[in-house]
Short mmCIF file of C-alpha atoms in Angstrom, two decimals:
data_model
loop_
_atom_site.label_atom_id
_atom_site.label_comp_id
_atom_site.label_asym_id
_atom_site.label_seq_id
_atom_site.Cartn_x
_atom_site.Cartn_y
_atom_site.Cartn_z
CA MET E 1 -35.66 40.72 -15.93
CA ASP E 2 -32.53 40.59 -18.06
CA GLU E 3 -29.72 42.79 -16.67
CA SER E 4 -28.73 43.97 -20.15
CA PHE E 5 -32.30 45.20 -20.75
CA LEU E 6 -32.27 47.15 -17.47
CA LEU E 7 -29.00 48.80 -18.46
CA MET E 8 -30.37 49.82 -21.87
CA LEU E 9 -33.55 51.14 -20.24
CA SER E 10 -31.47 53.26 -17.85
CA ASN E 11 -29.51 54.70 -20.75
CA LEU E 12 -32.75 55.57 -22.57
CA LEU E 13 -34.00 57.43 -19.50
CA HIS E 14 -30.89 59.58 -19.53
CA LEU E 15 -31.28 60.10 -23.27
CA HIS E 16 -34.91 61.20 -22.85
CA ASN E 17 -34.11 63.69 -20.11
CA THR E 18 -31.38 65.14 -22.31
CA LEU E 19 -33.67 65.49 -25.34
CA ASP E 20 -36.77 66.70 -23.48
CA PRO E 21 -36.15 67.91 -19.92
CA THR E 22 -39.71 69.37 -19.75
CA THR E 23 -41.34 65.96 -19.69
CA SER E 24 -40.26 63.53 -16.97
CA LEU E 25 -40.99 59.84 -17.11
CA LEU E 26 -40.53 59.66 -13.32
CA SER E 27 -43.11 60.87 -10.91
CA SER E 28 -40.73 63.20 -9.11
CA PRO E 29 -37.00 63.87 -8.88
CA SER E 30 -36.90 62.11 -5.52
CA SER E 31 -38.26 58.91 -6.99
CA SER E 32 -34.81 57.90 -8.20
CA SER E 33 -33.34 57.89 -4.69
CA VAL E 34 -32.48 54.69 -2.90
CA SER E 35 -34.93 55.33 -0.09
CA SER E 36 -37.87 55.81 -2.49
CA PRO E 37 -37.31 53.65 -5.58
CA SER E 38 -40.95 53.38 -6.76
CA LEU E 39 -41.91 54.33 -10.29
CA SER E 40 -45.23 55.83 -11.40
CA SER E 41 -46.65 55.98 -14.92
CA PRO E 42 -46.76 59.44 -16.54
CA SER E 43 -50.15 60.59 -17.79
CA PRO E 44 -50.86 59.87 -21.46
CA SER E 45 -51.86 63.50 -22.10
CA SER E 46 -48.53 64.86 -20.84
CA LEU E 47 -46.66 62.62 -23.22
CA LEU E 48 -48.86 63.28 -26.23
CA THR E 49 -48.89 67.07 -25.76
CA SER E 50 -45.13 67.33 -25.32
CA SER E 51 -43.41 69.48 -27.89
CA SER E 52 -40.62 66.91 -28.24
CA ALA E 53 -40.58 63.61 -30.01
CA ALA E 54 -38.47 62.14 -27.20
CA PRO E 55 -41.33 60.37 -25.33
CA LEU E 56 -42.57 58.63 -28.43
CA LEU E 57 -39.00 57.74 -29.40
CA PHE E 58 -38.36 56.44 -25.90
CA PHE E 59 -41.34 54.10 -25.78
CA THR E 60 -40.73 52.86 -29.30
CA LEU E 61 -37.16 51.88 -28.45
CA ALA E 62 -38.16 50.54 -25.03
CA SER E 63 -40.81 48.30 -26.56
CA LEU E 64 -38.32 47.02 -29.12
CA LEU E 65 -35.72 46.27 -26.44
CA SER E 66 -38.32 44.55 -24.24
CA PHE E 67 -39.28 42.29 -27.13
CA LEU E 68 -35.66 41.42 -27.84
CA ALA E 69 -34.94 40.72 -24.17
CA SER E 70 -37.94 38.41 -23.78
CA SER E 71 -37.16 36.50 -26.97
CA LYS E 72 -33.43 36.16 -26.27
CA PRO E 73 -32.52 32.45 -26.35
CA ARG E 74 -31.27 31.06 -23.06
CA ASN E 75 -28.43 28.62 -22.74
CA HIS E 76 -30.25 25.29 -22.62
CA ASN E 77 -28.21 22.23 -23.32
CA PRO E 78 -29.64 19.02 -21.89
CA ASN E 79 -26.58 17.14 -23.08
CA THR E 80 -24.29 19.04 -20.74
CA THR E 81 -23.21 17.12 -17.69
CA THR E 82 -21.44 18.14 -14.52
CA ASN E 83 -18.47 16.50 -12.87
CA THR E 84 -19.09 18.21 -9.54
CA THR E 85 -18.90 15.76 -6.67
CA ASN E 86 -18.63 18.23 -3.80
CA PRO E 87 -21.41 17.30 -1.39
CA SER E 88 -21.31 20.60 0.48
CA ASP E 89 -23.17 23.77 -0.34
CA GLU E 90 -20.01 25.82 -0.81
CA PRO E 91 -19.62 27.62 -4.16
CA PRO E 92 -17.23 26.02 -6.64
CA THR E 93 -13.59 27.00 -6.43
CA ASP E 94 -11.96 29.21 -9.04
CA ASN E 95 -10.63 26.26 -11.01
CA SER E 96 -14.04 24.53 -11.09
CA ALA E 97 -16.66 25.08 -13.73
CA PRO E 98 -19.93 26.50 -12.35
CA PRO E 99 -22.72 23.92 -12.08
CA ASP E 100 -24.94 23.63 -15.13
CA ASN E 101 -28.40 23.76 -13.59
CA ALA E 102 -30.00 23.40 -17.01
CA ALA E 103 -28.86 19.76 -17.10
CA TYR E 104 -30.99 19.10 -13.99
CA SER E 105 -34.08 21.17 -14.83
CA VAL E 106 -37.49 19.65 -15.45
CA ALA E 107 -37.38 20.74 -19.09
CA ALA E 108 -33.92 19.23 -19.57
CA PHE E 109 -35.01 15.94 -18.02
CA ARG E 110 -38.12 15.82 -20.16
CA ALA E 111 -36.17 16.60 -23.34
CA LEU E 112 -33.55 13.98 -22.53
CA SER E 113 -35.98 11.27 -21.44
CA THR E 114 -38.49 11.57 -24.29
CA GLU E 115 -37.79 12.45 -27.88
CA HIS E 116 -34.11 13.32 -27.47
CA ILE E 117 -33.09 10.06 -25.81
CA TRP E 118 -34.15 8.00 -28.84
CA SER E 119 -32.23 10.14 -31.31
CA LEU E 120 -28.94 9.10 -29.70
CA GLU E 121 -26.95 5.95 -30.32
CA ALA E 122 -27.40 3.52 -27.42
CA PRO E 123 -23.79 3.78 -26.09
CA LEU E 124 -23.88 7.59 -26.19
CA ARG E 125 -27.36 7.68 -24.70
CA ASP E 126 -26.47 5.40 -21.80
CA ALA E 127 -23.14 7.13 -21.14
CA GLN E 128 -24.91 10.48 -20.95
CA TRP E 129 -27.62 9.13 -18.68
CA ARG E 130 -25.02 7.40 -16.51
CA SER E 131 -23.08 10.65 -16.06
CA LEU E 132 -26.20 12.34 -14.70
CA TYR E 133 -27.94 9.57 -12.75
CA GLY E 134 -25.32 6.87 -12.11
CA LEU E 135 -26.82 4.16 -14.33
CA SER E 136 -27.87 3.63 -17.92
CA TYR E 137 -31.30 4.52 -19.28
CA PRO E 138 -32.63 0.90 -19.43
CA VAL E 139 -31.66 0.26 -15.81
CA PHE E 140 -33.17 3.63 -14.84
CA THR E 141 -36.50 2.70 -16.44
CA THR E 142 -36.41 -0.62 -14.57
CA VAL E 143 -36.09 1.23 -11.25
CA VAL E 144 -38.88 3.66 -12.18
CA ASP E 145 -41.25 0.88 -13.31
CA LYS E 146 -40.79 -1.01 -10.04
CA LEU E 147 -41.17 2.07 -7.80
CA LYS E 148 -43.88 3.90 -9.75
CA PRO E 149 -46.90 2.19 -8.12
CA HIS E 150 -45.58 3.02 -4.64
CA ILE E 151 -44.66 6.61 -5.53
CA THR E 152 -48.04 7.16 -7.17
CA ALA E 153 -49.80 5.87 -4.06
CA SER E 154 -47.95 8.47 -1.97
CA ASN E 155 -49.67 11.32 -3.89
CA LEU E 156 -46.35 12.97 -4.65
CA SER E 157 -46.84 16.05 -6.80
CA LEU E 158 -43.80 15.22 -8.96
CA PRO E 159 -43.84 12.58 -11.71
CA SER E 160 -42.33 9.27 -10.61
CA ASP E 161 -39.51 9.26 -13.16
CA TYR E 162 -38.49 12.80 -12.28
CA ALA E 163 -38.50 12.05 -8.53
CA VAL E 164 -36.34 8.94 -9.06
CA ALA E 165 -33.95 10.86 -11.34
CA MET E 166 -33.58 13.60 -8.74
CA VAL E 167 -32.72 11.12 -5.97
CA LEU E 168 -30.34 9.13 -8.19
CA SER E 169 -28.45 12.29 -9.12
CA ARG E 170 -28.01 12.98 -5.41
CA LEU E 171 -26.82 9.44 -4.65
CA ALA E 172 -24.50 9.30 -7.66
CA HIS E 173 -22.81 12.65 -7.09
CA GLY E 174 -23.06 13.05 -3.32
CA PHE E 175 -24.97 16.34 -3.50
CA SER E 176 -26.58 17.77 -0.38
CA ALA E 177 -30.31 18.51 -0.21
CA LYS E 178 -29.60 22.24 -0.49
CA THR E 179 -27.52 21.77 -3.65
CA ILE E 180 -30.18 19.59 -5.26
CA ALA E 181 -32.87 22.09 -4.24
CA THR E 182 -31.01 24.86 -6.07
CA ARG E 183 -30.58 22.76 -9.19
CA TYR E 184 -34.16 21.52 -9.31
CA SER E 185 -35.80 24.76 -8.12
CA LEU E 186 -37.42 23.04 -5.13
CA GLU E 187 -37.30 23.56 -1.38
CA PRO E 188 -34.59 21.62 0.54
CA TYR E 189 -37.17 20.06 2.87
CA LEU E 190 -39.01 18.66 -0.16
CA ILE E 191 -35.74 17.23 -1.54
CA SER E 192 -35.11 15.49 1.80
CA LYS E 193 -38.67 14.18 1.87
CA ILE E 194 -38.43 12.75 -1.65
CA THR E 195 -34.97 11.28 -0.98
CA ASN E 196 -36.23 9.56 2.16
CA MET E 197 -39.25 8.15 0.34
CA VAL E 198 -37.33 6.78 -2.67
CA THR E 199 -34.48 5.30 -0.62
CA ARG E 200 -36.99 3.71 1.78
CA LEU E 201 -38.80 2.10 -1.16
CA LEU E 202 -35.52 0.83 -2.60
CA ALA E 203 -34.45 -0.58 0.77
CA THR E 204 -37.77 -2.32 1.47
CA LYS E 205 -39.72 -3.04 -1.71
CA LEU E 206 -36.77 -3.89 -3.99
CA TYR E 207 -34.44 -5.47 -1.40
CA PRO E 208 -36.14 -8.92 -1.39
CA GLU E 209 -35.97 -9.09 -5.17
CA PHE E 210 -32.36 -8.04 -5.69
CA ILE E 211 -30.55 -9.10 -2.49
CA LYS E 212 -31.06 -12.83 -1.83
CA ILE E 213 -29.12 -15.60 -0.10
CA PRO E 214 -28.14 -18.22 -2.73
CA ILE E 215 -30.46 -20.99 -1.60
CA SER E 216 -31.50 -22.49 -4.92
CA ARG E 217 -29.33 -25.37 -6.09
CA ARG E 218 -28.71 -23.87 -9.53
CA ARG E 219 -27.43 -20.57 -8.15
CA LEU E 220 -25.49 -22.30 -5.39
CA ILE E 221 -23.67 -24.56 -7.86
CA GLU E 222 -22.89 -21.61 -10.14
CA THR E 223 -21.49 -19.59 -7.23
CA THR E 224 -19.40 -22.35 -5.63
CA GLN E 225 -17.94 -23.44 -8.98
CA ALA E 226 -16.99 -19.85 -9.84
CA PHE E 227 -15.24 -19.40 -6.47
CA GLU E 228 -13.44 -22.71 -6.92
CA GLU E 229 -12.08 -21.48 -10.26
CA ILE E 230 -10.74 -18.40 -8.46
CA THR E 231 -9.39 -20.04 -5.30
CA SER E 232 -9.27 -23.83 -5.84
CA LEU E 233 -11.30 -24.10 -2.62
CA PRO E 234 -14.53 -26.14 -2.89
CA ASN E 235 -18.01 -25.07 -1.75
CA MET E 236 -17.18 -21.41 -1.05
CA CYS E 237 -20.39 -19.41 -1.64
CA GLY E 238 -19.55 -15.86 -0.55
CA ALA E 239 -17.12 -13.41 1.03
CA ILE E 240 -17.95 -11.12 3.96
CA ASP E 241 -16.49 -7.77 4.97
CA GLY E 242 -17.36 -4.58 6.81
CA SER E 243 -16.81 -0.97 5.81
CA PRO E 244 -17.31 2.30 7.72
CA ILE E 245 -19.63 4.80 6.00
CA LYS E 246 -18.72 8.36 6.94
CA VAL E 247 -21.65 10.41 8.23
CA HIS E 248 -22.24 14.11 8.93
CA ARG E 249 -24.98 14.36 11.52
CA LEU E 250 -24.32 12.84 14.94
CA PRO E 251 -25.80 12.98 18.45
CA THR E 252 -24.83 16.16 20.29
CA ASP E 253 -23.57 14.39 23.44
CA GLN E 254 -19.90 13.41 23.55
CA SER E 255 -20.58 9.75 24.33
CA GLY E 256 -22.64 9.48 21.14
CA VAL E 257 -19.89 11.12 19.09
CA ASN E 258 -17.28 8.67 20.45
CA LEU E 259 -19.61 5.75 19.75
CA TYR E 260 -19.71 6.61 16.05
CA LYS E 261 -15.97 7.26 15.64
CA CYS E 262 -14.40 4.42 13.64
CA GLN E 263 -10.83 3.11 13.79
CA TYR E 264 -9.80 5.60 11.09
CA GLY E 265 -10.85 8.58 13.22
CA TYR E 266 -14.00 9.85 11.50
CA PRO E 267 -17.69 9.45 12.50
CA SER E 268 -19.39 6.58 10.71
CA VAL E 269 -21.82 3.70 10.74
CA LEU E 270 -20.72 0.19 9.88
CA LEU E 271 -21.85 -1.58 6.71
CA GLN E 272 -21.57 -5.37 6.48
CA VAL E 273 -22.04 -7.16 3.16
CA VAL E 274 -21.63 -10.65 1.73
CA ALA E 275 -20.80 -10.78 -1.99
CA ASP E 276 -20.66 -13.55 -4.58
CA HIS E 277 -18.14 -14.05 -7.40
CA LYS E 278 -19.91 -11.43 -9.56
CA LYS E 279 -19.51 -8.82 -6.80
CA VAL E 280 -23.25 -8.95 -6.22
CA PHE E 281 -24.36 -8.59 -2.58
CA TRP E 282 -26.51 -11.41 -1.24
CA ASP E 283 -26.72 -10.03 2.29
CA VAL E 284 -26.53 -6.46 3.66
CA CYS E 285 -26.56 -5.33 7.27
CA VAL E 286 -26.32 -1.79 8.70
CA LYS E 287 -26.92 -2.02 12.45
CA ALA E 288 -23.85 -0.73 14.28
CA PRO E 289 -22.10 2.61 14.91
CA GLY E 290 -18.56 3.03 13.59
CA SER E 291 -16.73 2.06 16.79
CA THR E 292 -18.12 -1.50 16.58
CA ASP E 293 -15.72 -4.21 15.41
CA ASP E 294 -16.56 -6.52 12.51
CA ALA E 295 -17.06 -9.62 14.65
CA THR E 296 -19.55 -7.91 16.97
CA HIS E 297 -21.46 -6.48 14.03
CA PHE E 298 -21.63 -9.92 12.41
CA ARG E 299 -22.86 -11.56 15.63
CA GLU E 300 -25.65 -8.96 15.88
CA SER E 301 -26.79 -9.49 12.30
CA LEU E 302 -29.81 -11.46 11.14
CA LEU E 303 -27.54 -13.57 8.88
CA TYR E 304 -25.53 -14.82 11.88
CA ASN E 305 -28.69 -15.76 13.77
CA ARG E 306 -30.06 -17.61 10.75
CA LEU E 307 -26.81 -19.51 10.19
CA VAL E 308 -26.43 -20.46 13.86
CA SER E 309 -30.05 -21.56 14.17
CA GLY E 310 -29.87 -23.61 10.96
CA ASP E 311 -32.56 -21.49 9.32
CA VAL E 312 -30.43 -21.21 6.17
CA VAL E 313 -30.34 -24.66 4.59
CA TRP E 314 -27.73 -25.30 1.91
CA GLU E 315 -28.36 -28.69 0.32
CA LYS E 316 -24.99 -28.94 -1.44
CA VAL E 317 -22.66 -31.07 0.73
CA ILE E 318 -19.25 -32.47 -0.24
CA ASN E 319 -16.78 -34.73 1.57
CA VAL E 320 -13.21 -33.53 2.19
CA ARG E 321 -10.94 -35.95 4.08
CA GLY E 322 -13.86 -37.35 6.05
CA HIS E 323 -15.44 -33.96 6.80
CA HIS E 324 -18.90 -33.06 5.55
CA VAL E 325 -18.42 -29.60 4.03
CA ARG E 326 -21.51 -27.50 3.52
CA PRO E 327 -21.28 -24.14 1.66
CA TYR E 328 -19.40 -21.53 3.68
CA ILE E 329 -18.40 -17.88 3.48
CA VAL E 330 -14.92 -16.46 4.01
CA GLY E 331 -13.69 -13.41 5.87
CA ASP E 332 -10.45 -11.91 7.14
CA TRP E 333 -8.90 -12.46 10.58
CA CYS E 334 -11.36 -9.95 12.16
CA TYR E 335 -14.14 -12.56 11.88
CA PRO E 336 -14.60 -15.64 14.11
CA LEU E 337 -13.74 -19.09 12.76
CA LEU E 338 -16.98 -21.08 12.54
CA SER E 339 -18.25 -24.08 10.62
CA PHE E 340 -19.96 -21.74 8.14
CA LEU E 341 -17.31 -18.97 8.16
CA MET E 342 -13.69 -19.67 7.28
CA ALA E 343 -11.05 -17.21 8.52
CA PRO E 344 -7.27 -17.30 7.87
CA PHE E 345 -4.95 -19.29 10.11
CA SER E 346 -2.81 -16.22 10.74
CA PRO E 347 -2.67 -12.60 9.53
CA ASN E 348 1.09 -12.62 8.92
CA GLY E 349 1.94 -15.95 7.22
CA THR E 350 3.37 -17.76 10.26
CA GLY E 351 1.54 -21.06 9.62
CA THR E 352 2.64 -24.24 7.89
CA PRO E 353 3.06 -24.31 4.09
CA ALA E 354 -0.41 -25.85 3.75
CA GLN E 355 -1.92 -23.23 6.07
CA ASN E 356 -0.21 -20.32 4.32
CA LEU E 357 -1.38 -21.62 0.93
CA PHE E 358 -4.93 -21.88 2.28
CA ASP E 359 -4.74 -18.32 3.66
CA GLY E 360 -3.55 -16.97 0.33
CA MET E 361 -6.39 -18.61 -1.57
CA LEU E 362 -8.96 -17.60 1.03
CA MET E 363 -7.87 -13.94 0.78
CA LYS E 364 -8.02 -14.22 -3.00
CA GLY E 365 -11.69 -15.23 -2.69
CA ARG E 366 -12.29 -12.49 -0.15
CA SER E 367 -11.00 -9.88 -2.62
CA VAL E 368 -14.34 -9.96 -4.47
CA VAL E 369 -16.14 -8.36 -1.54
CA VAL E 370 -13.42 -5.72 -1.17
CA GLU E 371 -13.83 -4.82 -4.83
CA ALA E 372 -17.61 -4.87 -4.50
CA ILE E 373 -17.50 -2.33 -1.66
CA GLY E 374 -15.07 -0.20 -3.68
CA LEU E 375 -17.47 -0.27 -6.64
CA LEU E 376 -20.40 0.57 -4.36
CA LYS E 377 -18.69 3.72 -3.04
CA GLY E 378 -17.26 4.59 -6.44
CA ARG E 379 -20.64 4.39 -8.15
CA TRP E 380 -22.76 6.03 -5.39
CA LYS E 381 -20.52 8.80 -4.14
CA ILE E 382 -22.91 9.89 -1.41
CA LEU E 383 -21.52 6.92 0.59
CA GLN E 384 -18.09 8.57 0.65
CA ASP E 385 -19.50 11.29 2.93
CA LEU E 386 -23.15 10.65 3.79
CA ASN E 387 -25.14 13.87 4.18
CA VAL E 388 -28.58 12.67 5.32
CA GLY E 389 -30.20 12.60 8.75
CA LEU E 390 -28.89 9.89 11.06
CA ASN E 391 -32.31 8.19 11.17
CA HIS E 392 -32.22 7.79 7.39
CA VAL E 393 -28.61 6.60 7.12
CA PRO E 394 -29.33 2.81 7.14
CA GLN E 395 -32.01 2.95 4.44
CA THR E 396 -29.85 5.20 2.24
CA ILE E 397 -26.93 2.76 2.46
CA VAL E 398 -29.14 -0.27 1.77
CA ALA E 399 -30.77 1.57 -1.16
CA CYS E 400 -27.34 2.11 -2.71
CA CYS E 401 -26.59 -1.60 -2.25
CA VAL E 402 -29.80 -2.50 -4.11
CA LEU E 403 -28.84 -0.12 -6.93
CA HIS E 404 -25.33 -1.62 -6.97
CA ASN E 405 -26.81 -5.10 -7.53
CA LEU E 406 -29.03 -3.80 -10.31
CA CYS E 407 -25.97 -2.35 -12.05
CA GLN E 408 -23.91 -5.53 -11.58
CA VAL E 409 -26.67 -7.80 -12.87
CA ALA E 410 -27.17 -5.49 -15.86
CA ARG E 411 -23.39 -5.51 -16.42
CA GLU E 412 -23.09 -1.76 -16.20
CA PRO E 413 -19.54 -0.44 -16.75
CA GLU E 414 -17.66 -0.53 -13.46
CA PRO E 415 -16.49 2.87 -12.18
CA GLU E 416 -13.15 3.59 -10.59
CA ILE E 417 -12.96 1.63 -7.34
CA TRP E 418 -13.01 3.61 -4.10
CA LYS E 419 -9.90 2.60 -2.15
CA GLU E 420 -10.44 1.65 1.47
CA PRO E 421 -7.69 2.01 4.11
CA ASP E 422 -5.98 -1.21 5.17
CA GLU E 423 -7.65 -2.93 8.12
CA ASN E 424 -5.70 -3.41 11.31
CA GLY E 425 -8.20 -5.21 13.54
CA ARG E 426 -7.41 -8.10 15.85
CA PRO E 427 -8.79 -11.68 15.80
CA PRO E 428 -12.00 -11.90 17.86
CA VAL E 429 -12.40 -13.82 21.09
CA MET E 430 -14.39 -17.06 20.80
CA LEU E 431 -17.74 -16.95 22.59
CA GLU E 432 -18.93 -19.77 24.83
CA SER E 433 -22.01 -20.21 22.65
CA GLU E 434 -19.81 -20.67 19.58
CA LYS E 435 -17.53 -23.42 20.88
CA SER E 436 -19.05 -26.28 18.89
CA PHE E 437 -19.15 -24.20 15.68
CA HIS E 438 -15.53 -23.14 16.25
CA TYR E 439 -14.12 -26.62 16.89
CA PHE E 440 -15.95 -28.07 13.89
CA GLY E 441 -14.75 -25.15 11.77
CA ASP E 442 -11.16 -25.60 12.97
CA GLY E 443 -11.08 -29.22 11.83
CA LEU E 444 -12.80 -28.34 8.58
CA ARG E 445 -10.33 -25.56 7.83
CA GLN E 446 -7.34 -27.82 8.39
CA ALA E 447 -8.85 -30.52 6.15
CA LEU E 448 -9.43 -27.94 3.37
CA ALA E 449 -5.86 -26.68 3.75
CA ASP E 450 -4.29 -30.16 3.60
CA ASP E 451 -6.46 -31.17 0.64
CA LEU E 452 -5.62 -27.95 -1.23
CA HIS E 453 -1.88 -28.35 -0.59
CA GLN E 454 -1.90 -31.95 -1.78
CA ARG E 455 -3.86 -31.17 -4.94
CA LEU E 456 -1.74 -28.21 -5.97
CA SER E 457 1.55 -29.88 -5.04
CA SER E 458 0.81 -32.91 -7.23
CA ARG E 459 0.25 -30.83 -10.38
#
């Protein structure tokens, strides 16, 4: 009940007792005490036979005030957005605006997603939708259409579009389950359940469609030509890098805590991605705790096993100074030098002029994956401080990668890039099983460096 109505009702009680002390609206004088707060209705005969007009006046005014209180318009503005990105359940600080729960209510979502959404100009509509759910309305409907059959089959009591919107708002703003539960008037356990279901569907059902190795000749030619325009290096088809994803919930034993502590000092799991020239991921791996180095994580990945076994077949082959060069990916000095993975000659520019030129161009190509990871964490802020159960961490990260690709393919506006700390890892030790790949890669790298130096020097 409205607090202002209760205050006016209290004042009327005092006014009645002043005008007609012979007729009490309370059952007994003790009924107003804290220990016995119950109210009882006075008998109709006592009110009607009272010599004063106070009872009738009281109920007339009370009825009027009750009507006004119930018909008082509430603040409901579905266009209002929130800039809160605090993932904890702490109340906002004094210099922060209180969260606008109306923007996340069922009624607000329905109003925004039905008749209201079409009354807006497309740029305004998509900007408003993006501020709430991290992506534009057309991309949102694409996600809903692809997940709806699976969500419907789960017998979820919420509509599919509302469930997806709720999870996207959590991923985009980094809210905890408790914060989302407050905003959506649901129980935290239900928020966690819905989040786990939607992220699992994204990571399994949509992954094969939106995260693919560039096998087809058309896509391979487009990718290698684009990288060559950036770096002047031929047949480069991707850039690989790892990034720690900070997590909240860890094993209680000390050995488990140390296992998840990354080189920057916070608990994390390691994300490995390969990106193309459009900053679209074509491979994602989340298998290792934060203390794992990039080379070990790569060697444990499915991509490494497929490349070593020859399962990935790239038909595009060129000849460089007598070397058959198949498409390859590039990484920094934390990755092993292999026939299908080019790493720099040195991390500090101590090579020959040709080698230093090659390193500079290689790192220029590698910059696309660094920017892609920065966009991923900038767009889906939950990855800046992941607040889900440890068992659901991998699928949540992969789900965000799928959504990142959707946004990149749809050419969504790129958010401010999340800046990663500079890496300070060491070059990995060559494994016995990698010797042939390493020696072939070493000769290939030198041939690419000499060819690049000759071509650029003759211009």
